XYZ file of C-alpha atoms in Angstrom:
478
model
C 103.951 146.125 158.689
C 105.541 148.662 155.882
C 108.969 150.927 156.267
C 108.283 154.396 154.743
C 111.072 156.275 154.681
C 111.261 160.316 155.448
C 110.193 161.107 151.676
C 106.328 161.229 150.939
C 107.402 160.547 147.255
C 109.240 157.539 148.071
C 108.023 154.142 147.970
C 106.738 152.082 150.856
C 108.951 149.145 151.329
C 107.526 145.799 151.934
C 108.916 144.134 155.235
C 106.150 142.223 156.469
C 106.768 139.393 153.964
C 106.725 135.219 154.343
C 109.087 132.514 153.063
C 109.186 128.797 153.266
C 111.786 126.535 151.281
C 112.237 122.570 150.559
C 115.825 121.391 148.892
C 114.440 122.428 145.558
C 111.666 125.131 145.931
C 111.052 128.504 147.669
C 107.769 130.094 148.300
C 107.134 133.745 148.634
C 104.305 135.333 150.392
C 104.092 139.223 150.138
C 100.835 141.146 151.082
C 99.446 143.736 148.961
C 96.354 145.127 151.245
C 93.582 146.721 149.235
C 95.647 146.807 145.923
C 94.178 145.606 142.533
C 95.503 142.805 140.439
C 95.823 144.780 137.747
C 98.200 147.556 139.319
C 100.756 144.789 140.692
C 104.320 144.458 138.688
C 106.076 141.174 138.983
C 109.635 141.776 138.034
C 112.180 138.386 138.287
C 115.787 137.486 137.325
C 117.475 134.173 138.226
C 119.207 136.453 141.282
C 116.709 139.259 141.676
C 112.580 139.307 142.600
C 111.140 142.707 142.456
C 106.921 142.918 142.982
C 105.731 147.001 142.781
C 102.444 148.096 143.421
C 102.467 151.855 144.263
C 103.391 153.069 146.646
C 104.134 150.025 148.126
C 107.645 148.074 146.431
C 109.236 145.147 147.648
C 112.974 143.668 146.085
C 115.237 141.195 147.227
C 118.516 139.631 146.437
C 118.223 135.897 146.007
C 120.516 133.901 148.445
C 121.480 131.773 145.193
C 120.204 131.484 141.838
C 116.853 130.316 140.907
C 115.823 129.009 137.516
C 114.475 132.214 135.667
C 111.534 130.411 133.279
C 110.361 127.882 135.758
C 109.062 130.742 138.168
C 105.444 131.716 138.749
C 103.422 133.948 140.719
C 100.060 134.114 141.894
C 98.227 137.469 142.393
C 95.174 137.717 144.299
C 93.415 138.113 147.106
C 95.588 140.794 148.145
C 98.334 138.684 148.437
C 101.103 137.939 145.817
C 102.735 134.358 145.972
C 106.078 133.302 143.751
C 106.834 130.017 143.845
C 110.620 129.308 142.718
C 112.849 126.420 141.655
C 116.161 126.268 142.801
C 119.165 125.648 140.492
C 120.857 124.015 143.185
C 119.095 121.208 145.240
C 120.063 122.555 148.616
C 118.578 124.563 151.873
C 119.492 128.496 151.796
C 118.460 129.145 155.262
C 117.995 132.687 154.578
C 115.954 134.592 151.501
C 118.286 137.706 150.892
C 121.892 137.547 150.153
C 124.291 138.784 153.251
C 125.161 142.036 151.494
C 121.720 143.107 150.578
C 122.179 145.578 153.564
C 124.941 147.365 151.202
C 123.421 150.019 149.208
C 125.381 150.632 146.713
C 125.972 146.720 146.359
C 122.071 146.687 145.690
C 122.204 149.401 143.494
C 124.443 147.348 141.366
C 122.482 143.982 141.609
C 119.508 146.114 140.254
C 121.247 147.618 137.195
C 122.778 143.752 136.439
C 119.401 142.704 136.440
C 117.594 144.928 134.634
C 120.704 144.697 131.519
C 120.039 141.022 132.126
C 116.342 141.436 131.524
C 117.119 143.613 128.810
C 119.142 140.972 126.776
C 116.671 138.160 127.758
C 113.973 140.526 125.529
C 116.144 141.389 122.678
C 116.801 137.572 122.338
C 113.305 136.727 122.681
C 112.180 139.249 120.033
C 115.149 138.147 117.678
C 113.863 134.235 118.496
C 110.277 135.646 117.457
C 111.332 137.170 114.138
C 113.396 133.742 113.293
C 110.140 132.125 113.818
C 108.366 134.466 111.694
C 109.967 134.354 108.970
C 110.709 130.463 109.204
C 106.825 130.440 109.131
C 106.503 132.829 105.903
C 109.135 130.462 104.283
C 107.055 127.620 104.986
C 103.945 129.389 104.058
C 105.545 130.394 100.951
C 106.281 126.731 99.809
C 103.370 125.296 100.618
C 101.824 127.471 98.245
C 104.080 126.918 95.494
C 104.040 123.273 96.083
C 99.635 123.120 95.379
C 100.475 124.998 92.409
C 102.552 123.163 91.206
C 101.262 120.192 91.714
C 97.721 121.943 90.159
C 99.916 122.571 86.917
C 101.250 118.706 86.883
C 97.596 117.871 86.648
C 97.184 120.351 83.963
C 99.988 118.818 82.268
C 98.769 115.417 82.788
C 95.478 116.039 81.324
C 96.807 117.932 78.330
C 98.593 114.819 77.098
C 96.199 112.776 77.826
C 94.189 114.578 75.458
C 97.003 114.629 72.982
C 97.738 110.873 73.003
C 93.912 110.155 72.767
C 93.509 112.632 69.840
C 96.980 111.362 67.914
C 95.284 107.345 68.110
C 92.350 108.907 66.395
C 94.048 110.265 63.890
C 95.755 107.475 63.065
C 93.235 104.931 62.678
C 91.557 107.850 60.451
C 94.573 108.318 58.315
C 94.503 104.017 57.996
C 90.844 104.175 57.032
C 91.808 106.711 54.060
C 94.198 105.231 52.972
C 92.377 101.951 52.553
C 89.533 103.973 50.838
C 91.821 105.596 48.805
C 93.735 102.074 47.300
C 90.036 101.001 46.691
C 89.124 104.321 44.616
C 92.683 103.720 42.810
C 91.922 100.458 41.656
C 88.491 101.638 40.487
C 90.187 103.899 38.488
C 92.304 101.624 36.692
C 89.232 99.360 35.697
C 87.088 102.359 34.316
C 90.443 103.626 32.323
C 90.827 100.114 30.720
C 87.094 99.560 29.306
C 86.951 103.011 28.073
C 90.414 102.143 25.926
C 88.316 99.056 24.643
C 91.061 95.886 26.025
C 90.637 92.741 24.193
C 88.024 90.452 25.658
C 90.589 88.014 26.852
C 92.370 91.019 28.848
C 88.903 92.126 30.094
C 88.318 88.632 31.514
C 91.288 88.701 33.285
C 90.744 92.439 34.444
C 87.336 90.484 35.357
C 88.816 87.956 37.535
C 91.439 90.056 39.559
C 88.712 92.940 40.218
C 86.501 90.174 41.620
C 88.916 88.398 43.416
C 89.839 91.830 44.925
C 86.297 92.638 45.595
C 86.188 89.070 47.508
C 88.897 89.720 49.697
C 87.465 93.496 50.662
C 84.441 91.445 51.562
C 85.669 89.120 53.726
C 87.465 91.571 55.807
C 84.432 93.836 56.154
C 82.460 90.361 57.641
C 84.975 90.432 60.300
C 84.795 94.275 60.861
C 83.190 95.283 64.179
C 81.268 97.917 62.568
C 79.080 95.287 60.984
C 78.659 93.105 64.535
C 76.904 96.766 65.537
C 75.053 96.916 62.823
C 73.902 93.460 63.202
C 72.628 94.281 66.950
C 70.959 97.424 65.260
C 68.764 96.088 62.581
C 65.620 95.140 63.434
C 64.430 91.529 62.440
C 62.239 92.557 59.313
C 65.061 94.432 57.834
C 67.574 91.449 58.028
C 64.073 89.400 56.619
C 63.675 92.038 53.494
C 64.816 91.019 50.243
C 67.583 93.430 48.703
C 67.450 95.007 45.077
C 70.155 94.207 42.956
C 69.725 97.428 41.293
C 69.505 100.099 44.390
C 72.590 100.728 46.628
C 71.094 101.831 50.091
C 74.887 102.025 51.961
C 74.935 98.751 53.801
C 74.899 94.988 52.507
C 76.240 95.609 49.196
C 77.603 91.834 47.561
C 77.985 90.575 44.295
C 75.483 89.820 42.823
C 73.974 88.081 39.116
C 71.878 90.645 37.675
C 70.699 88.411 34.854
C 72.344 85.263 32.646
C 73.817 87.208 30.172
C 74.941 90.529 32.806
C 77.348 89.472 35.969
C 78.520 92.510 37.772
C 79.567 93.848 41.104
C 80.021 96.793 43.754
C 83.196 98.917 43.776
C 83.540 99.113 47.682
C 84.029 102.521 49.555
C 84.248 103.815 53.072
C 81.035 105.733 54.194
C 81.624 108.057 57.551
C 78.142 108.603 57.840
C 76.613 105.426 58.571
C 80.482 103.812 58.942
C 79.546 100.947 56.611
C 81.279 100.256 53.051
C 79.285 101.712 49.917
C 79.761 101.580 46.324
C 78.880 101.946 42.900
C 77.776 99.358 40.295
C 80.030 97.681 37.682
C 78.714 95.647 35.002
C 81.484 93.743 33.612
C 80.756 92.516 30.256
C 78.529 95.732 29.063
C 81.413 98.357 30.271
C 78.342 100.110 31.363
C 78.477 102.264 34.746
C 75.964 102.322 37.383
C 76.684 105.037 39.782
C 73.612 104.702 42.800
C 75.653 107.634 45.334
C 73.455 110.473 46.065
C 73.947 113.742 45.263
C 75.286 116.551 48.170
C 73.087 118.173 50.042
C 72.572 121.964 49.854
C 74.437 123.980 52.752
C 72.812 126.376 54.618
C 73.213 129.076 57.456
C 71.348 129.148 60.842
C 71.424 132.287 63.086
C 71.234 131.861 66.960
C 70.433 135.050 68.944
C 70.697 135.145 72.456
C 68.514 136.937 74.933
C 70.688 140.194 76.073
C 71.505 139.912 79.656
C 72.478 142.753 82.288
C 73.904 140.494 84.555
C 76.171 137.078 83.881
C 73.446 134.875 84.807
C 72.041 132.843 82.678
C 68.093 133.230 82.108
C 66.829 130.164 83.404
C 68.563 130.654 86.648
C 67.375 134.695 87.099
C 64.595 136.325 89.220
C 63.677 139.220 87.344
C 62.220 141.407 90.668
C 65.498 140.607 92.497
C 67.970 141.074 90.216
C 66.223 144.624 89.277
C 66.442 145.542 93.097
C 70.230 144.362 93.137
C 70.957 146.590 89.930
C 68.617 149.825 91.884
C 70.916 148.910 94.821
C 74.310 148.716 93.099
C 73.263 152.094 90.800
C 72.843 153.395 94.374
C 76.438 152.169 96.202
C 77.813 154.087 92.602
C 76.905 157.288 94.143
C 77.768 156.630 97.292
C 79.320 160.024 98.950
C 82.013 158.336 100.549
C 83.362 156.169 97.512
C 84.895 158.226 94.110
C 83.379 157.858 90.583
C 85.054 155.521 88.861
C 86.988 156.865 85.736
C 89.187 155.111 82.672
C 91.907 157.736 84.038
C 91.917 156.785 87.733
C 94.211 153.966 87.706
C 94.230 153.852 91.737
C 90.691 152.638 91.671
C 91.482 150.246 89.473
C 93.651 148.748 92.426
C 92.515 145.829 94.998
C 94.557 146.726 97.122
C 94.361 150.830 97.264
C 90.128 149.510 97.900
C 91.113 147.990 100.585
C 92.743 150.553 102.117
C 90.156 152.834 101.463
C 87.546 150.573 102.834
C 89.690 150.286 105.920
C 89.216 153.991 106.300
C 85.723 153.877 106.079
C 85.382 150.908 108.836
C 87.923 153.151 111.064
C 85.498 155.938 110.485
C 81.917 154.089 111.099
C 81.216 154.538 107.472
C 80.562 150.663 107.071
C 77.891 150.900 104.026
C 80.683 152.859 102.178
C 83.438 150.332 103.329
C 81.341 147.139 101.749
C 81.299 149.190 98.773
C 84.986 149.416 98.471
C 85.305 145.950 99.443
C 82.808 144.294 97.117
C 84.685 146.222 94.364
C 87.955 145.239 95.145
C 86.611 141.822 95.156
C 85.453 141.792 91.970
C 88.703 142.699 90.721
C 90.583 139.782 92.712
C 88.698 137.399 94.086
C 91.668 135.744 95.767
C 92.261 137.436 98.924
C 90.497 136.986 101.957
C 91.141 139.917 103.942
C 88.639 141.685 101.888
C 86.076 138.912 102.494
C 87.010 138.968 106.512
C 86.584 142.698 106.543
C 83.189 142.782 104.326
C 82.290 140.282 107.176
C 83.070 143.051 110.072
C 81.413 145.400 108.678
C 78.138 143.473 107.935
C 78.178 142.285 111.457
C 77.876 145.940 112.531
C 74.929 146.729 110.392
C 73.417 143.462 111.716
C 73.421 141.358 107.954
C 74.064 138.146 110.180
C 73.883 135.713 107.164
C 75.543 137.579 104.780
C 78.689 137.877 107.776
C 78.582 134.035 107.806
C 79.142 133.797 104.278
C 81.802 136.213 103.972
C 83.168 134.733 106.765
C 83.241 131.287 105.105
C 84.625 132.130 101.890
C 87.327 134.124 103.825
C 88.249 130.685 105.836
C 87.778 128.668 102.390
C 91.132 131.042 100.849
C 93.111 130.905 104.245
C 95.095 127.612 103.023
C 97.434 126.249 104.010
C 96.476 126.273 107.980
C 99.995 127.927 109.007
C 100.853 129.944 111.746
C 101.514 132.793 109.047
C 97.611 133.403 108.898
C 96.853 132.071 111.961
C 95.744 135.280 113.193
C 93.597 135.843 110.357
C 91.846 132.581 110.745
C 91.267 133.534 114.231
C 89.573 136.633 113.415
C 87.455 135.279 111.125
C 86.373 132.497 113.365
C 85.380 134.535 116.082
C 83.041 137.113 113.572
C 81.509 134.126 112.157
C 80.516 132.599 115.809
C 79.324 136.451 116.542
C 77.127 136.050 113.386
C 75.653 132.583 114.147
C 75.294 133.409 117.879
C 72.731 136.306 116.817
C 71.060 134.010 114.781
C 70.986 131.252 117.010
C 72.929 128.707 115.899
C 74.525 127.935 119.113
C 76.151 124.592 117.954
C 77.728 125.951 115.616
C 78.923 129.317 117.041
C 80.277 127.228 119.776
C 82.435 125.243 117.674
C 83.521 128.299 115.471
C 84.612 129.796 119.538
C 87.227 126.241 120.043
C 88.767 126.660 117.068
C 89.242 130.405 117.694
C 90.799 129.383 120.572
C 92.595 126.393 119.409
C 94.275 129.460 117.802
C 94.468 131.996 120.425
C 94.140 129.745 123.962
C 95.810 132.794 126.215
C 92.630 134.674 125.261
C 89.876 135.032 128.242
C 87.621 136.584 126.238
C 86.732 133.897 124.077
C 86.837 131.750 127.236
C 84.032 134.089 128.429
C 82.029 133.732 125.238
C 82.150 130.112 124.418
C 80.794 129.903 127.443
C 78.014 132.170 127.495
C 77.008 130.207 124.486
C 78.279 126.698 126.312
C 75.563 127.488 129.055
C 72.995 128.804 126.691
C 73.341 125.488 124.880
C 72.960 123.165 128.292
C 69.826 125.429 129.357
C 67.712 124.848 126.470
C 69.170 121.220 125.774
C-alpha cells in the first residue's frame, strides 16, 4: 500500500516495504509496481537509504550504521532489494531510528547525508586525479626509459665500430711502417753503388743486404697471408717452374741468375694481392732491374637512375596501380572540404591542427575529407596513433574493412607501453578492429580483439553483447 499525502505534486511515500536481519546483515525489500529499471534512484549513506522512482519515494533512517561500500541493491522485477552489512554484529529489532517520526529531525538527517555524500565524491574525484596523474608519471618514464635504453644501444654500437676501426688502423700503420724500413734500406744500397764503394765495401754491403733479405723471408714463410695463398693455388701453379727474370707479385726468392751474376729481390708490401713484391738487384753489375708495372689509367663512370614519382624502388612498383594511387591522391588535393596547401600556410603544415580538422570532418559525416586530413598529418608524423585509430573510424564507415584492420593495427603497434594512460585508446581501437574483422568474417579473430576490449573496459555490456553475437556465430558454424 502507498501514503499520498494532500498534494498531487508530492511524492508517494513507500510504506508497504519488507525487512529481515541476521547479527551482521539486513535485507530490504521495497516494491516498485510497473516502474522501469532505468527510472529507479538508489541513494545510500552509512545512516541513510533513500530509493526514488517518481512519484513514488521511499527514505529511512538506519537504526545504526551500516558499512557504506559493502552495500548493494538489486533492481528488477519491480521490486528493489538492498542487502546491507552491519558495522556492528548485533540484532536492531527495528529498521528506522526512534525519532524518524520527528520532522525536522529527518530534515536534518537528510541534509547530513547528502553533505556526507557530497564529500565522499569530492574525495573520490580527488583519489581519481591522484591516480591519473600517478599513471601519466609512470607513462612518462616508461617512455624515457626505452629511449634511453634505444640510445645505450646506439652508443654501444658506435664504439664498437670505433674500437674495430682503430685495430685496423693499427695493424695498417705496422704494415707501413715495415714497408717503409724495407724501401729505406733499398735506398741506402742504390745510393752506395751509384757513389762507386770499393769492392771490399760492396761485399760487405752484399752480405748485410742478403742477410737482411733472409730474415724478411723467413718471416713472410710464417705469415698467414701465404698459408691462404697456399690453399688458393691450384696444383699446376705450385708445379710451374718460376723465371728468374719476371716478378709476377708472389714467390719472389733469391735466386743465381748465372755463375758470374748473383742477385736478389728488394722485398715490398703489395695491398692488392697482400703478398710481398719487389724489384731486382744484381749485386756485382750495380745494374737495376725494376719488373713493377706501370699505373693504370683512371677513369670516370656515370650511373643514372630511372626518375621515380613515388619512393619505391622500380623493381618493387606496379605501374597501373601506382598511376591510379597518384589519379586518386591528385583527386583528395582538391578535395572541397580540405584547403590547398601553400608555403605560407604554416597551420597546415601542423599534425596536430590535421587532426583537428579531420575530427571536424568525422563530426560532420565528411569521412572521405577526414582520411584526407589524416593521411596528411601522418605523413608528417608518423608517430601518433590517434591519427591511425581515427583513419580506422572513418574507413569503417565507408565500409574499407581491410584497410580499418590495418590502421587499426599500426595504431595498437604505437600504443606502448600497455598503461592505464592509453588504456582507453587501446580499447577503442580494439573494438573498431573486431567491427572490421567481424564484417569480413574473421570471427576468431574479432572475438579475441572483443576480450581484450573488455579486459580493458569489463563494466561495458555492450561488448558483452557483441562478443557474443560473434561467440554464438562461431559455435553455430563450428
Amino acid at each position: 500500500a502507498f501514503q499520498r499525502n494532500c498534494s498531487p505534486d508530492m511524492p508517494v511515500v513507500i510504506a508497504d516495504y519488507s525487512w529481515r536481519e541476521t547479527d551482521g546483515f539486513v535485507y530490504l525489500d521495497v516494491p516498485l509496481k510497473g516502474s522501469r529499471a532505468g527510472n529507479v534512484d538508489v541513494f545510500s549513506t552509512d545512516l541513510y537509504i533513500k530509493v526514488s522512482c517518481p512519484p513514488y519515494l521511499f527514505d529511512v533512517r538506519l537504526f545504526d550504521a551500516v558499512e557504506e561500500a559493502k552495500c548493494s541493491a538489486t533492481i528488477g522485477n519491480g521490486l528493489v532489494s538492498l542487502k546491507l552489512e552491519k558495522q556492528e554484529a548485533r540484532l536492531w529489532h527495528r529498521l528506522s531510528h526512534p525519532n524518524s517520526e520527528d520532522k525536522v529531525w529527518m530534515q536534518e538527517e537528510r541534509q547530513a547525508a547528502l553533505s556526507h555524500a557530497h564529500k565522499r565524491a569530492e574525495e573520490e574525484k580527488k583519489t581519481k586525479a591522484t591516480q591519473k596523474r600517478e599513471a601519466e608519471r609512470y607513462a612518462l618514464k616508461q617512455q624515457m626509459k626505452q629511449e634511453e635504453e634505444a640510445r645505450d644501444a646506439i652508443e654501444q654500437s658506435k664504439q664498437a665500430e670505433i674500437d674495430r676501426t682503430s685495430a685496423e688502423l693499427e695493424a695498417w700503420k705496422a704494415k707501413e711502417e715495415e714497408a717503409a724500413q724495407i724501401l729505406e734500406l733499398e735506398e741506402v744500397t742504390e745510393k752506395e753503388q751509384s757513389n762507386g764503394k770499393s769492392t771490399e765495401s760492396e761485399s760487405c754491403a752484399d752480405r748485410g743486404l742478403k742477410k737482411e733479405a733472409d730474415n724478411v723471408l723467413r718471416e713472410r714463410k710464417t705469415d698467414s697471408r701465404d698459408r691462404r695463398r697456399d690453399k688458393a693455388m691450384s696444383k699446376s701453379e705450385k708445379q710451374r717452374p718460376r723465371k728468374d727474370t719476371q716478378h709476377g707479385g708472389c714467390g719472389c726468392c733469391v735466386v743465381r741468375l748465372n755463375e758470374n751474376i748473383e742477385w736478389f729481390l728488394m722485398l715490398n708490401y703489395c695491398r692488392l694481392c697482400h703478398l710481398y713484391q719487389g724489384r731486382h738487384v744484381g749485386l756485382k753489375s750495380g745494374t737495376l732491374l725494376d719488373n713493377t708495372p706501370s699505373l693504370r689509367q683512371s677513369g670516370k663512370i656515370e650511373v643514372k637512375f630511372t626518375p621515380r614519382v613515388l619512393d619505391t624502388p622500380m623493381r618493387e612498383s606496379r605501374q597501373p596501380e601506382e598511376e591510379e594511387w597518384l589519379r586518386k591522391m591528385a583527386e583528395a588535393g582538391r578535395t572541397p572540404g580540405l584547403a590547398s596547401k601553400s608555403e605560407g600556410d604554416l597551420s597546415e603544415r601542423n599534425p596536430l591542427w590535421l587532426k583537428d580538422k579531420g575530427n571536424e570532418f568525422y563530426k560532420a559525416g565528411d569521412y572521405l575529407s577526414a582520411i584526407n586530413a589524416y593521411s596528411e598529418a601522418i605523413r608528417l608524423n608518423s608517430t601518433m596513433p590517434a591519427l591511425y585509430s581515427n583513419r580506422a573510424a572513418c574507413r569503417l564507415h565507408l565500409r574499407q574493412y581491410e584497410e580499418c584492420v590495418e590502421d587499426c593495427s599500426k595504431a595498437l603497434d604505437r600504443l606502448t607501453p600497455p598503461v592505464p594512460a592509453n588504456a582507453q585508446s587501446r580499447c577503442k581501437t580494439y573494438v573498431r578492429r573486431a567491427a572490421a574483422l567481424t564484417h569480413l568474417k574473421i570471427y576468431p579473430n574479432a572475438l579475441r580483439d572483443y576480450q581484450e576490449a573488455m579486459k580493458l573496459d569489463p563494466k561495458n555490456e555492450d561488448l558483452k553483447r557483441d562478443a557474443d553475437k560473434v561467440r554464438g556465430i562461431i559455435q553455430g558454424t563450428s
